[in-house]
Amino acid sequence: MTAPSLPMLRRAGAAAVPAGSGALDFRLNGVPCTARRGDTVLTAILLQGDRLRVSPFSGAPRAGFCLMGACQDCWVQCADGRRLRACSTLVEEGMDLHCPPPAAGGDAP
Amino acid sequence: MTRWRPVVVGAGPAGVRAAQTLLRHGVRPVVIDEGERPGGQIYRRPPPGREVLPRKRYGFEWHRATALHEAGDRVAAQADYRPKTLVWNGAAGVLDLLEDGRAVELHYDSLLIATGAADRVLPFPGWTRPGVYTLGGAQVALKYQDTLLGPRIAFAGTGPLLYLVAYQYARAGAAVAAVLDTTPLGTQLGALPGMMARPSVLAKGLYYAAWLHAHGVPVRHGIRLDAALGEPRVAGVRYEAGGRMRELACDALAVGFGLRSETQLADLLDCEFRYDEPGRAWLPVLDAEGRSSLQGVYLAGDGTGIGGADHAEWAGERAALAMLADRGIAVDDGRRRWLARRLDRSRRFRQALERAFPLPDASAMLAGGDALLCRCEEISASQAREAVVRAGIREMNRLKALSRVGMGLCQGRMCQAGAAELLAHASGCGIGQVGRLRAQAPIKPLPLAVLGRARPS
């Protein structure tokens, strides 16, 4: 799948950030992105795309499931090596987040 | 204020009302909350600093949600409120907390557990694909983050939340592709007389369903959920209705089959459990006022069996009054009797509700064999079934040991209901005979580094 993916999420309310209140910058796979203060890491990423991580077993992409800290499906890798539970971590200015592309298929080595 | 300092775990409807009741009697509890502000999941609010959600996002819940948020804010100001704090282990008289990245021991002599519930999910092919979420998760996206999953979203499963979340999404401007209910309409109609125990709640449910009909959202009853379609992301849902397979295009699919009580803390403390046939789940044993089998340990809310938010508020107050009375503090007996009557009527309503939205036959859902049973470790239903047959497994913890189902990061929260149904079916044992997964600490993942820095609170 090479086509740009449709974001999983869109904002229900006003899409624009009110001037001077709450826009913050982060990076996703090296690409500069903007979020709003109060967005979770999950929200910030899924407003841009449709995956958070890949399964260590099958290499299949995952994009979270319960959004309330129970299923542990949304752990996201930071460039500094930290792993964040994306549904319950608010995005911070300057975060450098990584979502690896899906593997070619089959089990990971 | 007395020096007695009971601990309340959870700040949803039950925990907030319990803490408020203690404060009203001059007792200042410690309130432990995984969330960042009181409200719990059903009345989840935006993060601090974000705007208040418009009233239409909530439907009829708005008044109760607002009242609970106001009570929660007073509790946060007056109690020893600890937001963003996880209880990851517990034993007699002590809880292990993860607070600001540090492990902290908290000693208690009186404990009220109000840990709530999350969606009960059953496995089906494709349920790990990006785009499949729980009904509660879909609701969190809307209420907590003011975002919508989609663009086109279908809702499948059963239970009151199915209609509520579909309604909330449609009101917020989402394209709702369909509501696919596994329960036949006749089953729901048959349970109506019992639901007259709480006519106003019944009326709200009927209103949501009627509103969806009136706004052109297809609502199908008696379906069998077959698979989430699409590769790698969800592009549709396949279901069986009226003996025919049908496919429906959507970009996201929210599923849930009622709720599952969060009981792991009560289990770690060694509270006695019983099998609850209507809910098809193991639940802590309680007396009429919320006392567990352990002295000084009380339980309230959806963590004791699914009763819903109103029920949880009353049960939280009732358990706190019992806790106070057990310490010799004078409480209003008229209020206790009033709560007992309310809770009794509410229980009859919930029994009818369980008849109206029963868990579908999971063996049919697992028939395909290629569904992943365990999302964390990616173990398929057919692999688990093969282990059951090969090793003659008849008990859940054996299934976990031999197949790794339930051993992943979620500790069985997502797979336990499906695994129990599969084991019961494959072994020929009754669902009540296969037992339950025993809770293991830490009940949620925590960084190993914090363990070296534990300190008493």
Coordinates of C-alpha atoms in Angstrom, one line a residue:
Chain A
M1 CA 0.0 0.0 0.0
T2 CA 1.8 3.1 -1.2
A3 CA -1.2 5.5 -1.5
P4 CA -1.3 8.1 1.3
S5 CA -3.6 6.9 3.9
L6 CA -6.7 8.7 5.0
P7 CA -6.4 9.9 8.6
M8 CA -8.2 7.7 11.1
L9 CA -9.5 10.8 13.1
R10 CA -10.9 14.2 12.3
R11 CA -11.8 16.9 14.7
A12 CA -15.5 17.2 15.5
G13 CA -15.4 20.8 16.6
A14 CA -13.6 23.8 15.2
A15 CA -10.5 22.5 13.3
A16 CA -8.6 25.7 13.7
V17 CA -6.5 26.4 16.7
P18 CA -7.5 29.8 18.3
A19 CA -4.6 32.2 17.8
G20 CA -2.0 32.1 20.6
S21 CA -3.7 29.2 22.4
G22 CA -2.4 25.8 22.4
A23 CA -0.8 24.9 19.0
L24 CA 2.3 22.8 19.5
D25 CA 4.8 21.2 17.1
F26 CA 6.0 17.7 17.1
R27 CA 7.7 15.3 14.6
L28 CA 6.3 12.1 13.1
N29 CA 8.8 10.0 11.3
G30 CA 10.9 13.1 11.0
V31 CA 8.1 15.2 9.4
P32 CA 7.1 18.4 11.2
C33 CA 3.4 18.2 12.4
T34 CA 1.2 20.4 14.5
A35 CA -1.2 19.3 17.3
R36 CA -3.3 21.1 19.8
R37 CA -2.5 21.3 23.5
G38 CA -4.6 18.5 25.2
D39 CA -4.3 16.1 22.2
T40 CA -3.1 12.7 23.2
V41 CA -0.2 11.2 21.3
L42 CA -2.8 8.9 19.7
T43 CA -4.9 11.8 18.6
A44 CA -1.9 13.7 17.2
I45 CA -0.8 10.7 15.1
L46 CA -4.2 9.5 13.9
L47 CA -5.1 13.0 12.8
Q48 CA -2.2 12.5 10.3
G49 CA -2.5 8.8 9.4
D50 CA -3.9 5.5 10.3
R51 CA -1.3 3.5 12.3
L52 CA 0.6 3.8 15.5
R53 CA 3.0 0.8 15.5
V54 CA 3.4 -2.6 14.0
S55 CA 3.0 -5.9 15.8
P56 CA 6.3 -7.5 16.8
F57 CA 4.9 -10.9 15.8
S58 CA 3.2 -10.4 12.4
G59 CA 4.5 -7.0 11.4
A60 CA 0.8 -6.0 10.9
P61 CA 0.0 -2.3 11.7
R62 CA -2.0 -1.4 14.8
A63 CA -3.8 1.8 15.6
G64 CA -5.1 1.3 19.2
F65 CA -8.3 -0.3 20.3
C66 CA -9.8 0.7 23.7
L67 CA -8.4 4.3 24.1
M68 CA -8.7 4.0 27.9
G69 CA -5.5 2.4 28.9
A70 CA -6.7 -1.2 29.2
C71 CA -5.7 -2.9 25.9
Q72 CA -2.0 -1.8 25.7
D73 CA -2.4 -1.8 21.9
C74 CA -1.1 1.8 21.4
W75 CA 2.5 1.8 22.6
V76 CA 4.4 4.3 20.4
Q77 CA 8.2 4.6 20.1
C78 CA 10.0 7.9 20.6
A79 CA 13.3 8.8 18.9
D80 CA 14.9 8.9 22.4
G81 CA 14.0 5.3 23.0
R82 CA 11.0 5.9 25.4
R83 CA 7.8 4.1 24.7
L84 CA 4.6 5.9 25.4
R85 CA 1.0 4.6 25.8
A86 CA -0.4 6.9 23.2
C87 CA -4.0 7.0 24.4
S88 CA -3.1 8.2 27.9
T89 CA -0.1 10.4 27.2
L90 CA -0.6 14.0 26.1
V91 CA 1.5 15.2 23.2
E92 CA 4.3 17.6 24.2
E93 CA 6.2 20.3 22.3
G94 CA 9.1 18.8 20.4
M95 CA 8.1 15.2 20.7
D96 CA 9.8 13.0 18.1
L97 CA 7.6 10.1 17.4
H98 CA 8.2 7.0 15.2
C99 CA 5.7 4.7 13.5
P100 CA 7.6 2.1 11.5
P101 CA 6.2 1.1 8.1
P102 CA 4.6 -2.3 7.9
A103 CA 6.9 -5.3 7.2
A104 CA 6.7 -7.0 3.9
G105 CA 4.6 -9.8 5.5
G106 CA 5.0 -12.9 7.6
D107 CA 6.6 -13.3 11.0
A108 CA 9.3 -10.9 12.1
P109 CA 12.8 -12.4 12.5
Chain B
M1 CA -11.6 15.9 60.4
T2 CA -10.6 12.5 61.9
R3 CA -7.2 11.0 61.4
W4 CA -8.7 7.9 59.9
R5 CA -7.8 8.0 56.2
P6 CA -9.7 5.5 54.0
V7 CA -8.6 5.0 50.4
V8 CA -10.9 5.1 47.4
V9 CA -9.6 3.7 44.2
G10 CA -11.3 5.2 41.1
A11 CA -12.9 8.6 40.5
G12 CA -15.8 7.7 38.2
P13 CA -19.4 7.8 39.3
A14 CA -19.0 5.3 42.2
G15 CA -15.7 6.7 43.5
V16 CA -16.7 10.3 43.4
R17 CA -20.0 9.7 45.3
A18 CA -18.2 7.6 47.8
A19 CA -15.5 10.2 48.4
Q20 CA -18.1 12.9 48.6
T21 CA -20.0 10.9 51.2
L22 CA -16.9 10.4 53.3
L23 CA -16.1 14.1 53.1
R24 CA -19.6 15.1 54.2
H25 CA -19.0 13.0 57.4
G26 CA -15.8 14.8 58.2
V27 CA -13.5 12.1 56.8
R28 CA -10.8 13.0 54.2
P29 CA -10.1 10.1 52.0
V30 CA -7.2 9.4 49.6
V31 CA -8.7 9.2 46.1
I32 CA -6.6 7.3 43.5
D33 CA -7.5 8.0 39.9
E34 CA -5.8 6.8 36.7
G35 CA -7.5 9.7 34.9
E36 CA -6.2 13.3 35.0
R37 CA -9.5 14.7 36.4
P38 CA -12.5 13.0 38.1
G39 CA -15.3 11.7 35.9
G40 CA -14.2 8.1 35.0
Q41 CA -14.8 6.7 31.6
I42 CA -18.6 7.1 30.9
Y43 CA -18.4 10.8 31.9
R44 CA -14.9 11.3 30.6
R45 CA -14.1 14.9 30.1
P46 CA -11.6 16.8 27.9
P47 CA -8.1 17.3 29.4
P48 CA -7.6 20.3 31.7
G49 CA -7.5 23.5 29.7
R50 CA -9.6 22.3 26.8
E51 CA -13.0 23.8 26.2
V52 CA -16.2 22.3 27.7
L53 CA -17.9 20.0 25.2
P54 CA -21.2 21.2 23.7
R55 CA -24.3 19.8 25.4
K56 CA -25.4 17.9 22.2
R57 CA -22.3 15.7 22.5
Y58 CA -23.8 14.0 25.5
G59 CA -27.4 13.5 24.7
F60 CA -29.6 12.9 27.8
E61 CA -26.5 12.2 29.9
W62 CA -25.6 15.9 30.0
H63 CA -27.2 16.8 33.4
R64 CA -25.9 13.8 35.2
A65 CA -22.5 14.2 33.7
T66 CA -22.3 17.9 34.6
A67 CA -23.4 17.1 38.2
L68 CA -20.8 14.4 38.6
H69 CA -18.1 16.6 37.2
E70 CA -18.9 19.3 39.7
A71 CA -19.0 16.8 42.6
G72 CA -15.7 15.4 41.3
D73 CA -14.1 18.8 41.2
R74 CA -15.1 19.4 44.9
V75 CA -13.7 16.0 45.8
A76 CA -10.4 16.8 44.0
A77 CA -10.1 20.0 46.0
Q78 CA -11.0 18.6 49.4
A79 CA -9.8 15.0 49.4
D80 CA -6.2 13.8 49.1
Y81 CA -6.8 13.4 45.3
R82 CA -4.1 11.7 43.3
P83 CA -4.7 11.9 39.6
K84 CA -2.7 10.0 36.9
T85 CA -1.9 7.4 39.5
L86 CA -2.0 3.7 38.9
V87 CA -2.6 1.0 41.5
W88 CA -0.4 -1.8 40.1
N89 CA -0.4 -4.2 43.0
G90 CA -2.2 -4.8 46.3
A91 CA -2.1 -7.0 49.3
A92 CA -3.6 -6.9 52.8
G93 CA -3.3 -3.4 54.1
V94 CA -1.1 -2.0 51.3
L95 CA -1.4 -0.8 47.7
D96 CA 1.5 -0.3 45.3
L97 CA 1.1 2.9 43.3
L98 CA 2.8 4.4 40.3
E99 CA 2.7 8.1 40.9
D100 CA 4.6 10.6 38.8
G101 CA 6.9 7.8 37.5
R102 CA 7.7 6.6 41.0
A103 CA 6.6 3.5 42.9
V104 CA 4.9 4.5 46.1
E105 CA 3.5 2.2 48.9
L106 CA 0.2 3.4 50.4
H107 CA -1.1 1.7 53.6
Y108 CA -4.8 1.4 54.3
D109 CA -7.1 0.0 56.9
S110 CA -10.3 0.8 54.9
L111 CA -10.4 0.5 51.1
L112 CA -13.2 1.2 48.7
I113 CA -12.6 -0.2 45.2
A114 CA -14.5 1.5 42.4
T115 CA -12.5 0.5 39.4
G116 CA -15.4 0.4 36.9
A117 CA -15.6 -1.5 33.7
A118 CA -14.6 -1.5 30.1
D119 CA -16.1 -2.9 26.9
R120 CA -16.6 -6.6 26.7
V121 CA -15.2 -7.7 23.4
L122 CA -15.2 -10.9 21.5
P123 CA -12.7 -11.9 18.8
F124 CA -13.6 -12.0 15.1
P125 CA -11.5 -12.1 12.0
G126 CA -9.9 -8.7 11.3
W127 CA -10.5 -7.2 14.8
T128 CA -6.8 -6.2 15.2
R129 CA -6.8 -4.1 12.0
P130 CA -6.4 -0.3 12.2
G131 CA -9.9 1.1 12.2
V132 CA -11.5 -1.4 14.7
Y133 CA -12.1 0.1 18.1
T134 CA -14.3 -0.6 21.1
L135 CA -17.5 1.3 21.5
G136 CA -16.1 2.9 24.6
G137 CA -13.0 3.8 22.7
A138 CA -15.1 5.5 20.0
Q139 CA -16.8 7.4 22.7
V140 CA -13.5 8.5 24.4
A141 CA -12.3 9.8 21.0
L142 CA -15.4 12.1 20.9
K143 CA -15.8 13.1 24.6
Y144 CA -12.2 13.3 25.7
Q145 CA -10.6 14.5 22.4
D146 CA -13.5 16.0 20.5
T147 CA -12.5 13.8 17.5
L148 CA -14.4 11.4 15.3
L149 CA -13.2 8.0 14.0
G150 CA -14.0 7.4 10.3
P151 CA -14.8 9.2 8.1
R152 CA -17.5 6.5 7.7
I153 CA -18.0 4.5 10.8
A154 CA -20.2 1.4 11.5
F155 CA -21.2 0.3 15.0
A156 CA -21.6 -3.5 15.8
G157 CA -22.2 -5.7 18.8
T158 CA -24.9 -5.3 21.4
G159 CA -25.9 -3.4 24.5
P160 CA -27.2 0.0 25.3
L161 CA -23.8 1.7 24.4
L162 CA -24.2 0.5 20.8
Y163 CA -27.1 2.9 20.2
L164 CA -25.9 5.7 22.5
V165 CA -22.5 6.0 20.8
A166 CA -24.0 5.7 17.3
Y167 CA -26.3 8.6 18.3
Q168 CA -23.6 10.7 19.7
Y169 CA -21.5 10.2 16.6
A170 CA -24.4 11.1 14.3
R171 CA -25.2 14.2 16.3
A172 CA -21.5 15.3 16.1
G173 CA -21.6 15.1 12.3
A174 CA -20.2 11.7 11.6
A175 CA -21.3 9.5 8.7
V176 CA -22.7 6.5 10.5
A177 CA -22.8 3.6 8.0
A178 CA -25.0 1.3 10.1
V179 CA -25.8 0.0 13.5
L180 CA -25.5 -3.8 13.5
D181 CA -27.0 -5.4 16.6
T182 CA -26.4 -9.1 17.3
T183 CA -29.5 -9.4 19.3
P184 CA -32.8 -10.2 17.5
L185 CA -35.4 -7.5 17.8
G186 CA -37.8 -10.0 19.3
T187 CA -35.4 -10.6 22.2
Q188 CA -35.3 -6.9 22.9
L189 CA -39.0 -6.5 22.8
G190 CA -39.5 -9.5 25.1
A191 CA -37.4 -7.8 27.8
L192 CA -39.4 -4.5 27.7
P193 CA -41.7 -5.3 30.6
G194 CA -38.8 -5.8 32.9
M195 CA -37.3 -2.6 31.8
M196 CA -40.4 -0.7 33.0
A197 CA -38.7 -0.7 36.4
R198 CA -36.9 2.4 35.2
P199 CA -39.2 3.8 32.4
S200 CA -37.1 7.0 31.9
V201 CA -34.0 5.1 31.1
L202 CA -35.9 2.8 28.8
A203 CA -37.4 5.9 27.1
K204 CA -33.9 7.3 26.4
G205 CA -32.8 4.1 24.8
L206 CA -35.8 4.0 22.6
Y207 CA -35.3 7.6 21.7
Y208 CA -31.7 7.0 20.5
A209 CA -32.8 4.0 18.3
A210 CA -35.8 6.0 16.9
W211 CA -33.6 9.1 16.2
L212 CA -31.1 6.9 14.3
H213 CA -34.0 5.4 12.2
A214 CA -35.5 8.8 11.6
H215 CA -32.1 10.1 10.4
G216 CA -31.7 7.4 7.8
V217 CA -29.1 5.3 9.7
P218 CA -29.7 1.6 8.9
V219 CA -30.3 -0.4 12.1
R220 CA -30.1 -4.2 11.6
H221 CA -31.1 -6.7 14.3
G222 CA -30.1 -10.3 14.8
I223 CA -26.9 -10.1 12.8
R224 CA -23.8 -12.3 13.1
L225 CA -20.6 -10.3 12.9
D226 CA -18.4 -12.2 10.5
A227 CA -15.3 -10.1 9.8
A228 CA -13.7 -6.7 9.5
L229 CA -12.6 -6.4 5.8
G230 CA -9.7 -4.5 4.3
E231 CA -6.0 -4.8 4.1
P232 CA -4.3 -3.5 6.2
R233 CA -6.8 -0.9 7.3
V234 CA -10.6 -1.5 7.7
A235 CA -12.5 -0.9 4.5
G236 CA -15.7 -2.6 5.4
V237 CA -17.6 -5.1 7.6
R238 CA -19.1 -8.4 6.6
Y239 CA -22.1 -9.7 8.6
E240 CA -24.8 -12.3 8.2
A241 CA -28.4 -11.3 8.4
G242 CA -31.5 -13.2 7.5
G243 CA -29.4 -16.1 6.3
R244 CA -27.4 -14.0 3.8
M245 CA -23.9 -12.6 4.0
R246 CA -23.8 -8.9 3.5
E247 CA -20.9 -6.4 3.1
L248 CA -20.9 -2.8 4.1
A249 CA -18.2 -0.2 3.3
C250 CA -16.8 1.8 6.2
D251 CA -13.5 3.3 7.3
A252 CA -13.8 2.4 11.0
L253 CA -15.8 -0.1 13.0
A254 CA -16.7 0.2 16.7
V255 CA -17.6 -3.0 18.5
G256 CA -18.7 -4.0 22.0
F257 CA -20.9 -6.6 23.6
G258 CA -21.8 -5.0 26.9
L259 CA -19.3 -4.3 29.6
R260 CA -16.7 -6.3 31.6
S261 CA -16.1 -5.5 35.2
E262 CA -12.5 -4.5 36.1
T263 CA -11.8 -6.9 39.0
Q264 CA -8.1 -7.3 39.1
L265 CA -7.4 -5.3 42.2
A266 CA -10.1 -7.2 44.2
D267 CA -8.5 -10.4 42.9
L268 CA -5.0 -9.4 44.0
L269 CA -6.3 -8.7 47.5
D270 CA -7.8 -12.2 47.5
C271 CA -11.5 -11.1 47.8
E272 CA -13.8 -14.1 47.3
F273 CA -15.4 -14.3 43.8
R274 CA -18.5 -16.0 42.4
Y275 CA -19.6 -16.9 38.9
D276 CA -22.4 -14.7 37.7
E277 CA -24.5 -16.6 35.2
P278 CA -26.5 -13.7 33.6
G279 CA -23.3 -11.7 33.1
R280 CA -21.2 -14.8 32.2
A281 CA -18.4 -13.5 34.4
W282 CA -16.7 -13.9 37.8
L283 CA -17.4 -11.1 40.2
P284 CA -16.4 -10.3 43.8
V285 CA -18.8 -11.5 46.5
L286 CA -20.6 -8.5 48.1
D287 CA -23.1 -8.1 50.9
A288 CA -26.2 -5.9 50.5
E289 CA -24.2 -2.7 51.3
G290 CA -21.0 -3.3 49.4
R291 CA -18.8 -5.1 51.9
S292 CA -16.4 -7.7 50.3
S293 CA -15.4 -11.0 51.9
L294 CA -12.4 -9.1 53.5
Q295 CA -12.8 -6.9 56.5
G296 CA -12.3 -3.2 55.7
V297 CA -12.5 -3.8 51.9
Y298 CA -15.6 -2.4 50.1
L299 CA -16.6 -2.4 46.5
A300 CA -19.0 -0.3 44.4
G301 CA -19.9 0.5 40.8
D302 CA -19.5 -1.4 37.6
G303 CA -16.4 -3.2 38.9
T304 CA -18.9 -5.4 40.9
G305 CA -21.1 -6.3 38.0
I306 CA -22.6 -4.0 35.4
G307 CA -25.2 -1.6 36.7
G308 CA -24.5 1.6 34.8
A309 CA -23.6 5.1 35.9
D310 CA -26.7 5.9 38.0
H311 CA -26.4 2.6 39.8
A312 CA -22.7 3.2 40.4
E313 CA -23.4 6.6 42.0
W314 CA -25.9 5.1 44.5
A315 CA -23.7 2.1 45.2
G316 CA -20.7 4.3 45.9
E317 CA -22.6 6.4 48.4
R318 CA -24.1 3.2 50.0
A319 CA -20.7 1.5 50.4
A320 CA -19.2 4.7 51.9
L321 CA -22.1 4.9 54.4
A322 CA -21.5 1.2 55.3
M323 CA -17.8 2.0 55.8
L324 CA -18.6 4.9 58.0
A325 CA -21.2 3.0 60.0
D326 CA -18.6 0.1 60.5
R327 CA -16.3 2.7 62.1
G328 CA -19.0 3.7 64.5
I329 CA -19.7 7.0 62.7
A330 CA -23.4 8.0 62.8
V331 CA -25.1 7.9 59.3
D332 CA -28.6 8.7 58.1
D333 CA -30.5 5.3 58.2
G334 CA -33.3 6.8 56.1
R335 CA -30.8 7.6 53.4
R336 CA -29.5 4.0 53.5
R337 CA -33.0 2.6 53.1
W338 CA -33.7 5.0 50.2
L339 CA -30.5 3.9 48.5
A340 CA -31.4 0.2 49.0
R341 CA -34.7 0.8 47.3
R342 CA -33.2 2.7 44.4
L343 CA -30.5 0.0 43.9
D344 CA -33.1 -2.8 44.1
R345 CA -35.2 -1.2 41.3
S346 CA -32.1 -0.5 39.3
R347 CA -31.0 -4.1 39.6
R348 CA -34.3 -5.4 38.2
F349 CA -33.9 -3.0 35.3
R350 CA -30.4 -4.2 34.6
Q351 CA -31.5 -7.9 34.7
A352 CA -34.0 -7.1 32.0
L353 CA -31.3 -5.2 30.1
E354 CA -29.1 -8.3 30.1
R355 CA -32.0 -10.3 28.7
A356 CA -32.4 -7.6 26.1
F357 CA -28.8 -7.6 25.0
P358 CA -27.3 -11.1 25.6
L359 CA -23.8 -12.1 24.7
P360 CA -24.0 -13.7 21.2
D361 CA -22.8 -17.2 20.7
A362 CA -19.1 -16.8 20.6
S363 CA -18.5 -20.3 19.1
A364 CA -20.2 -19.0 15.9
M365 CA -17.9 -16.0 15.9
L366 CA -14.8 -18.2 16.3
A367 CA -15.9 -20.8 13.8
G368 CA -13.7 -19.3 11.1
G369 CA -10.6 -20.3 13.1
D370 CA -8.4 -17.5 11.7
A371 CA -9.5 -14.9 14.2
L372 CA -6.8 -13.8 16.5
L373 CA -8.0 -14.7 20.0
C374 CA -5.2 -12.9 21.8
R375 CA -4.4 -9.5 20.4
C376 CA -1.2 -9.0 22.3
E377 CA 0.6 -12.2 21.5
E378 CA -1.3 -12.9 18.2
I379 CA -2.5 -16.4 19.1
S380 CA -5.3 -17.5 16.9
A381 CA -8.5 -19.2 18.0
S382 CA -7.5 -22.3 16.1
Q383 CA -4.1 -22.5 17.9
A384 CA -5.8 -22.1 21.3
R385 CA -8.4 -24.7 20.4
E386 CA -5.7 -27.1 19.3
A387 CA -3.9 -26.6 22.7
V388 CA -7.2 -27.3 24.5
V389 CA -7.7 -30.6 22.6
R390 CA -4.1 -31.7 22.6
A391 CA -3.5 -31.2 26.4
G392 CA -7.0 -31.8 27.6
I393 CA -7.2 -28.3 29.1
R394 CA -10.3 -27.6 31.2
E395 CA -9.2 -24.5 33.1
M396 CA -8.4 -20.9 32.1
N397 CA -5.0 -20.6 33.8
R398 CA -3.9 -23.9 32.2
L399 CA -4.9 -22.4 28.9
K400 CA -2.8 -19.4 29.6
A401 CA 0.2 -21.5 30.6
L402 CA 0.1 -23.7 27.6
S403 CA -1.1 -21.3 24.8
R404 CA 0.1 -17.9 26.1
V405 CA -3.5 -16.6 25.7
G406 CA -3.9 -13.9 28.3
M407 CA -0.1 -13.6 29.0
G408 CA 0.4 -10.4 27.0
L409 CA 0.5 -6.8 28.0
C410 CA -3.2 -6.5 28.5
Q411 CA -3.2 -9.3 31.1
G412 CA -6.2 -10.9 29.5
R413 CA -8.5 -7.9 29.6
M414 CA -9.3 -8.1 25.9
C415 CA -9.2 -11.9 25.4
Q416 CA -10.6 -13.3 28.6
A417 CA -14.3 -13.3 27.6
G418 CA -13.6 -14.9 24.2
A419 CA -11.0 -17.3 25.6
A420 CA -13.5 -18.6 28.3
E421 CA -16.2 -19.1 25.6
L422 CA -13.7 -20.9 23.4
L423 CA -12.4 -23.1 26.2
A424 CA -16.0 -24.0 27.4
H425 CA -16.9 -24.9 23.9
A426 CA -13.8 -26.9 23.0
S427 CA -13.6 -28.8 26.3
G428 CA -17.3 -29.4 26.6
C429 CA -17.2 -27.8 30.1
G430 CA -19.8 -25.2 31.1
I431 CA -18.6 -21.6 31.0
G432 CA -19.0 -21.5 34.8
Q433 CA -16.6 -24.5 35.2
V434 CA -13.5 -23.2 33.3
G435 CA -12.7 -20.6 36.0
R436 CA -11.0 -17.3 35.5
L437 CA -7.6 -15.9 34.9
R438 CA -5.9 -15.0 38.2
A439 CA -4.7 -11.4 38.3
Q440 CA -0.9 -10.9 38.4
A441 CA 1.0 -7.8 39.4
P442 CA 1.8 -5.5 37.8
I443 CA -1.8 -5.3 36.5
K444 CA -0.6 -2.8 33.9
P445 CA 2.9 -2.4 32.4
L446 CA 5.3 -0.2 34.4
P447 CA 9.0 0.7 33.8
L448 CA 11.3 -1.7 35.6
A449 CA 13.4 1.3 36.7
V450 CA 10.7 2.6 39.1
L451 CA 10.9 -0.6 41.2
G452 CA 14.4 0.3 42.4
R453 CA 13.1 3.6 43.8
A454 CA 10.1 2.5 45.8
R455 CA 9.3 4.5 48.9
P456 CA 6.5 4.5 51.5
S457 CA 3.9 7.2 51.2

